[in-house]
Amino acid sequence: MSIKDNLLKIKEALPQSVGLVAVSKFHPASAVIEAIQAGQNVFGENRVQEAAAKFDEVRKTFPDVQLRIIGQLQRNKVKEAVRIADAIDSVDRVELLEEIEKQAAKIEKKIQVLFEFHTGEESKSGFQSEEEILSLLERAARGDFPHVEVRGFMTMAPFTDDQNLVRGSFKILKALQEKAAAAFPALNLSELSMGMSGDWKIAVEEGSTMVRIGTAIFGQRDYSNAGGGAAK
């Protein structure tokens, strides 16, 4: 099936309230353009250098396309990430949020972020405790990060066939969102980015507002298009 057919199939199955992030990492600009022409406007990339080269090109023709950085991000990549991205969905430590604020202030840009919470395997990144996140939200609520809009949370479920474990991961994130929203009603923490090609249907059942789907749209990744750099 074509990218267009794959997109239509997924969008028909998604509730209208759930956004779709097409994960285009390791796929060429031509694949992104094909998806745009099929009606997709929001894309996710893991590697900043690859994303910059790809989306600087794509935006010459499609300036309104939205880019979300979804991979673990090192501080030395933040300047470029802030330049190219509409949102950074993988904020996993205090120092990273502070650097995003610093770089966004330099170019007078407001950027959305999601806090990534560790709910699955040990190898996955993300904040390890609710307390860390709640402390940062308190700082955000009092205006410590004027160029950053914290909009919610992201997680990756464990890579397993055990649907109970996957569902449990999503339940943990939903519970965190509800707790944080109650504690900080002035902040809009409505986004829950959870669910990928293999588990997005479970994620939607558990309250996801945004799914990240790559393989089911673009097919298997072409690693020759990986470029030289990484977000992490």
mmCIF file of C-alpha atoms in Angstrom:
data_model
loop_
_atom_site.group_PDB
_atom_site.id
_atom_site.type_symbol
_atom_site.label_atom_id
_atom_site.label_comp_id
_atom_site.label_asym_id
_atom_site.label_seq_id
_atom_site.Cartn_x
_atom_site.Cartn_y
_atom_site.Cartn_z
ATOM 1 C CA MET A 1 0.000 0.000 0.000
ATOM 2 C CA SER A 2 1.093 3.581 -0.618
ATOM 3 C CA ILE A 3 1.809 6.191 2.045
ATOM 4 C CA LYS A 4 -1.496 7.830 1.151
ATOM 5 C CA ASP A 5 -3.401 4.558 1.569
ATOM 6 C CA ASN A 6 -1.675 3.848 4.883
ATOM 7 C CA LEU A 7 -2.517 7.313 6.187
ATOM 8 C CA LEU A 8 -6.152 7.058 5.177
ATOM 9 C CA LYS A 9 -6.472 3.664 6.855
ATOM 10 C CA ILE A 10 -5.041 4.959 10.139
ATOM 11 C CA LYS A 11 -7.018 8.209 10.128
ATOM 12 C CA GLU A 12 -10.248 6.338 9.510
ATOM 13 C CA ALA A 13 -9.546 4.249 12.609
ATOM 14 C CA LEU A 14 -8.454 7.150 14.828
ATOM 15 C CA PRO A 15 -11.044 9.122 16.805
ATOM 16 C CA GLN A 16 -11.194 12.740 15.687
ATOM 17 C CA SER A 17 -9.996 13.823 19.127
ATOM 18 C CA VAL A 18 -6.659 12.027 18.689
ATOM 19 C CA GLY A 19 -3.861 13.711 16.749
ATOM 20 C CA LEU A 20 -1.480 11.816 14.470
ATOM 21 C CA VAL A 21 2.260 12.423 14.464
ATOM 22 C CA ALA A 22 3.786 10.771 11.396
ATOM 23 C CA VAL A 23 7.241 9.586 12.472
ATOM 24 C CA SER A 24 9.449 10.209 9.459
ATOM 25 C CA LYS A 25 12.882 9.415 10.894
ATOM 26 C CA PHE A 26 15.132 7.585 8.432
ATOM 27 C CA HIS A 27 12.708 8.348 5.618
ATOM 28 C CA PRO A 28 13.596 10.864 2.884
ATOM 29 C CA ALA A 29 12.065 14.264 2.290
ATOM 30 C CA SER A 30 10.209 12.799 -0.682
ATOM 31 C CA ALA A 31 8.283 10.494 1.677
ATOM 32 C CA VAL A 32 7.392 13.446 3.912
ATOM 33 C CA ILE A 33 6.147 15.378 0.880
ATOM 34 C CA GLU A 34 4.077 12.394 -0.231
ATOM 35 C CA ALA A 35 2.468 12.308 3.217
ATOM 36 C CA ILE A 36 1.823 16.074 3.145
ATOM 37 C CA GLN A 37 0.146 15.744 -0.235
ATOM 38 C CA ALA A 38 -2.038 13.029 1.311
ATOM 39 C CA GLY A 39 -3.187 15.454 4.010
ATOM 40 C CA GLN A 40 -0.713 14.899 6.867
ATOM 41 C CA ASN A 41 0.765 18.029 8.436
ATOM 42 C CA VAL A 42 2.445 16.934 11.699
ATOM 43 C CA PHE A 43 5.670 14.941 11.729
ATOM 44 C CA GLY A 44 8.000 13.533 14.374
ATOM 45 C CA GLU A 45 11.772 13.170 14.150
ATOM 46 C CA ASN A 46 14.337 11.728 16.566
ATOM 47 C CA ARG A 47 17.583 13.133 15.194
ATOM 48 C CA VAL A 48 18.028 16.882 15.052
ATOM 49 C CA GLN A 49 20.614 16.993 12.270
ATOM 50 C CA GLU A 50 18.572 14.700 10.036
ATOM 51 C CA ALA A 51 15.392 16.632 10.804
ATOM 52 C CA ALA A 52 16.987 20.005 10.077
ATOM 53 C CA ALA A 53 18.256 18.977 6.645
ATOM 54 C CA LYS A 54 14.978 17.309 5.755
ATOM 55 C CA PHE A 55 12.517 19.911 6.984
ATOM 56 C CA ASP A 56 14.498 22.952 5.859
ATOM 57 C CA GLU A 57 14.043 21.462 2.391
ATOM 58 C CA VAL A 58 10.394 20.467 2.824
ATOM 59 C CA ARG A 59 9.402 23.868 4.222
ATOM 60 C CA LYS A 60 10.582 25.651 1.093
ATOM 61 C CA THR A 61 7.422 24.289 -0.509
ATOM 62 C CA PHE A 62 5.285 23.562 2.566
ATOM 63 C CA PRO A 63 6.107 26.275 5.130
ATOM 64 C CA ASP A 64 3.267 25.383 7.502
ATOM 65 C CA VAL A 65 4.270 21.772 8.144
ATOM 66 C CA GLN A 66 4.697 21.056 11.865
ATOM 67 C CA LEU A 67 7.716 19.258 13.317
ATOM 68 C CA ARG A 68 7.929 17.645 16.743
ATOM 69 C CA ILE A 69 11.226 16.360 18.175
ATOM 70 C CA ILE A 70 10.448 13.027 19.828
ATOM 71 C CA GLY A 71 13.918 11.585 20.492
ATOM 72 C CA GLN A 72 16.129 11.940 23.527
ATOM 73 C CA LEU A 73 17.841 15.306 23.228
ATOM 74 C CA GLN A 74 21.313 16.393 24.311
ATOM 75 C CA ARG A 75 21.858 19.967 25.430
ATOM 76 C CA ASN A 76 24.269 20.699 22.587
ATOM 77 C CA LYS A 77 21.489 19.967 20.084
ATOM 78 C CA VAL A 78 18.885 22.210 21.736
ATOM 79 C CA LYS A 79 19.715 25.395 19.803
ATOM 80 C CA GLU A 80 19.051 23.716 16.466
ATOM 81 C CA ALA A 81 16.062 21.792 17.822
ATOM 82 C CA VAL A 82 14.426 25.018 18.990
ATOM 83 C CA ARG A 83 15.076 26.613 15.608
ATOM 84 C CA ILE A 84 13.415 23.908 13.537
ATOM 85 C CA ALA A 85 10.746 22.439 15.813
ATOM 86 C CA ASP A 86 7.254 23.475 16.808
ATOM 87 C CA ALA A 87 7.414 21.194 19.850
ATOM 88 C CA ILE A 88 9.890 19.078 21.798
ATOM 89 C CA ASP A 89 8.057 16.061 23.168
ATOM 90 C CA SER A 90 10.946 14.354 24.970
ATOM 91 C CA VAL A 91 11.916 16.692 27.818
ATOM 92 C CA ASP A 92 13.321 14.313 30.417
ATOM 93 C CA ARG A 93 15.382 16.428 32.834
ATOM 94 C CA VAL A 94 15.527 19.866 34.429
ATOM 95 C CA GLU A 95 18.708 20.941 32.642
ATOM 96 C CA LEU A 96 17.144 20.261 29.257
ATOM 97 C CA LEU A 97 14.103 22.418 29.973
ATOM 98 C CA GLU A 98 16.334 25.240 31.184
ATOM 99 C CA GLU A 99 18.392 25.051 27.987
ATOM 100 C CA ILE A 100 15.256 25.062 25.827
ATOM 101 C CA GLU A 101 14.099 28.228 27.598
ATOM 102 C CA LYS A 102 17.529 29.811 27.112
ATOM 103 C CA GLN A 103 17.688 29.076 23.387
ATOM 104 C CA ALA A 104 14.045 29.984 22.729
ATOM 105 C CA ALA A 105 14.546 33.328 24.485
ATOM 106 C CA LYS A 106 17.490 34.139 22.203
ATOM 107 C CA ILE A 107 15.279 33.970 19.114
ATOM 108 C CA GLU A 108 12.129 35.194 20.869
ATOM 109 C CA LYS A 109 10.274 31.995 20.057
ATOM 110 C CA LYS A 110 7.587 30.273 22.077
ATOM 111 C CA ILE A 111 7.873 26.489 21.899
ATOM 112 C CA GLN A 112 5.657 23.715 23.214
ATOM 113 C CA VAL A 113 7.080 20.817 25.207
ATOM 114 C CA LEU A 114 5.915 17.558 26.681
ATOM 115 C CA PHE A 115 7.512 15.945 29.722
ATOM 116 C CA GLU A 116 8.583 12.370 29.055
ATOM 117 C CA PHE A 117 7.813 10.042 31.952
ATOM 118 C CA HIS A 118 9.518 6.698 32.383
ATOM 119 C CA THR A 119 6.841 4.001 32.591
ATOM 120 C CA GLY A 120 8.470 1.052 30.837
ATOM 121 C CA GLU A 121 11.844 -0.559 30.262
ATOM 122 C CA GLU A 122 15.001 0.490 32.072
ATOM 123 C CA SER A 123 16.612 1.485 28.765
ATOM 124 C CA LYS A 124 13.995 4.121 28.036
ATOM 125 C CA SER A 125 14.593 7.747 28.910
ATOM 126 C CA GLY A 126 12.239 9.951 30.857
ATOM 127 C CA PHE A 127 11.745 11.453 34.282
ATOM 128 C CA GLN A 128 11.984 8.726 36.905
ATOM 129 C CA SER A 129 9.681 10.253 39.510
ATOM 130 C CA GLU A 130 6.463 12.216 39.693
ATOM 131 C CA GLU A 131 8.093 14.526 42.231
ATOM 132 C CA GLU A 132 10.613 15.788 39.670
ATOM 133 C CA ILE A 133 7.846 16.571 37.207
ATOM 134 C CA LEU A 134 5.580 18.239 39.760
ATOM 135 C CA SER A 135 8.468 20.404 40.929
ATOM 136 C CA LEU A 136 9.129 21.557 37.356
ATOM 137 C CA LEU A 137 5.448 22.214 36.778
ATOM 138 C CA GLU A 138 5.442 24.420 39.867
ATOM 139 C CA ARG A 139 8.283 26.439 38.339
ATOM 140 C CA ALA A 140 6.450 26.629 35.018
ATOM 141 C CA ALA A 141 3.271 27.794 36.738
ATOM 142 C CA ARG A 142 5.101 30.678 38.423
ATOM 143 C CA GLY A 143 6.624 31.806 35.124
ATOM 144 C CA ASP A 144 10.189 30.520 35.257
ATOM 145 C CA PHE A 145 10.026 29.448 31.597
ATOM 146 C CA PRO A 146 8.269 32.260 29.697
ATOM 147 C CA HIS A 147 9.237 30.939 26.258
ATOM 148 C CA VAL A 148 8.087 27.382 26.952
ATOM 149 C CA GLU A 149 4.540 26.046 26.976
ATOM 150 C CA VAL A 150 4.289 22.768 28.886
ATOM 151 C CA ARG A 151 1.355 21.022 27.256
ATOM 152 C CA GLY A 152 1.363 17.533 28.765
ATOM 153 C CA PHE A 153 3.230 14.264 28.830
ATOM 154 C CA MET A 154 4.770 11.548 26.689
ATOM 155 C CA THR A 155 5.800 7.959 27.336
ATOM 156 C CA MET A 156 6.937 4.803 25.585
ATOM 157 C CA ALA A 157 5.339 1.549 26.657
ATOM 158 C CA PRO A 158 7.573 -1.488 27.168
ATOM 159 C CA PHE A 159 8.374 -3.441 24.017
ATOM 160 C CA THR A 160 6.441 -6.599 24.797
ATOM 161 C CA ASP A 161 3.557 -8.733 23.585
ATOM 162 C CA ASP A 162 2.026 -8.558 27.067
ATOM 163 C CA GLN A 163 -0.856 -6.152 26.536
ATOM 164 C CA ASN A 164 -1.429 -5.833 30.261
ATOM 165 C CA LEU A 165 2.052 -4.363 30.703
ATOM 166 C CA VAL A 166 1.517 -2.007 27.771
ATOM 167 C CA ARG A 167 -1.865 -0.913 29.072
ATOM 168 C CA GLY A 168 -0.425 -0.451 32.556
ATOM 169 C CA SER A 169 2.225 1.899 31.187
ATOM 170 C CA PHE A 170 -0.411 4.088 29.592
ATOM 171 C CA LYS A 171 -2.539 4.056 32.753
ATOM 172 C CA ILE A 172 0.448 5.371 34.735
ATOM 173 C CA LEU A 173 0.825 8.343 32.384
ATOM 174 C CA LYS A 174 -2.889 9.106 32.417
ATOM 175 C CA ALA A 175 -2.879 9.094 36.223
ATOM 176 C CA LEU A 176 0.085 11.477 36.253
ATOM 177 C CA GLN A 177 -1.700 13.829 33.886
ATOM 178 C CA GLU A 178 -4.822 13.891 36.052
ATOM 179 C CA LYS A 179 -2.778 14.539 39.196
ATOM 180 C CA ALA A 180 -0.769 17.323 37.556
ATOM 181 C CA ALA A 181 -3.801 18.972 35.977
ATOM 182 C CA ALA A 182 -5.537 19.077 39.348
ATOM 183 C CA ALA A 183 -2.459 20.529 41.045
ATOM 184 C CA PHE A 184 -1.794 23.178 38.375
ATOM 185 C CA PRO A 185 -5.144 24.237 36.877
ATOM 186 C CA ALA A 186 -3.585 27.328 35.279
ATOM 187 C CA LEU A 187 -1.474 25.137 32.981
ATOM 188 C CA ASN A 188 -2.924 23.405 29.918
ATOM 189 C CA LEU A 189 -1.647 19.850 30.389
ATOM 190 C CA SER A 190 -4.134 18.225 28.051
ATOM 191 C CA GLU A 191 -1.772 16.388 25.693
ATOM 192 C CA LEU A 192 -0.936 12.722 26.219
ATOM 193 C CA SER A 193 1.463 11.446 23.580
ATOM 194 C CA MET A 194 1.410 7.680 23.884
ATOM 195 C CA GLY A 195 1.014 4.858 21.417
ATOM 196 C CA MET A 196 3.043 3.853 18.362
ATOM 197 C CA SER A 197 2.533 1.600 15.353
ATOM 198 C CA GLY A 198 2.217 -1.558 17.431
ATOM 199 C CA ASP A 199 0.182 -0.344 20.410
ATOM 200 C CA TRP A 200 -1.665 2.839 19.450
ATOM 201 C CA LYS A 201 -5.108 1.253 19.678
ATOM 202 C CA ILE A 202 -4.512 0.370 23.336
ATOM 203 C CA ALA A 203 -3.143 3.874 23.930
ATOM 204 C CA VAL A 204 -6.277 5.467 22.517
ATOM 205 C CA GLU A 205 -8.418 3.308 24.794
ATOM 206 C CA GLU A 206 -6.377 4.602 27.741
ATOM 207 C CA GLY A 207 -6.759 8.277 26.885
ATOM 208 C CA SER A 208 -4.034 9.147 24.396
ATOM 209 C CA THR A 209 -4.557 12.451 22.584
ATOM 210 C CA MET A 210 -1.599 12.001 20.221
ATOM 211 C CA VAL A 211 -0.154 8.843 18.651
ATOM 212 C CA ARG A 212 3.279 8.530 17.030
ATOM 213 C CA ILE A 213 3.163 6.241 14.010
ATOM 214 C CA GLY A 214 5.991 5.608 11.573
ATOM 215 C CA THR A 215 6.291 2.107 10.175
ATOM 216 C CA ALA A 216 2.539 1.700 9.603
ATOM 217 C CA ILE A 217 2.636 4.845 7.436
ATOM 218 C CA PHE A 218 6.028 4.858 5.740
ATOM 219 C CA GLY A 219 6.946 1.168 5.833
ATOM 220 C CA GLN A 220 10.277 -0.140 7.079
ATOM 221 C CA ARG A 221 12.928 2.494 7.682
ATOM 222 C CA ASP A 222 15.645 3.181 5.139
ATOM 223 C CA TYR A 223 18.723 3.601 7.332
ATOM 224 C CA SER A 224 20.711 5.024 4.437
ATOM 225 C CA ASN A 225 18.717 8.215 5.021
ATOM 226 C CA ALA A 226 19.810 8.431 8.631
ATOM 227 C CA GLY A 227 22.245 11.251 8.015
ATOM 228 C CA GLY A 228 25.206 11.893 10.257
ATOM 229 C CA GLY A 229 23.775 13.334 13.451
ATOM 230 C CA ALA A 230 21.559 12.336 16.292
ATOM 231 C CA ALA A 231 19.302 14.158 18.679
ATOM 232 C CA LYS A 232 20.668 12.207 21.544
#
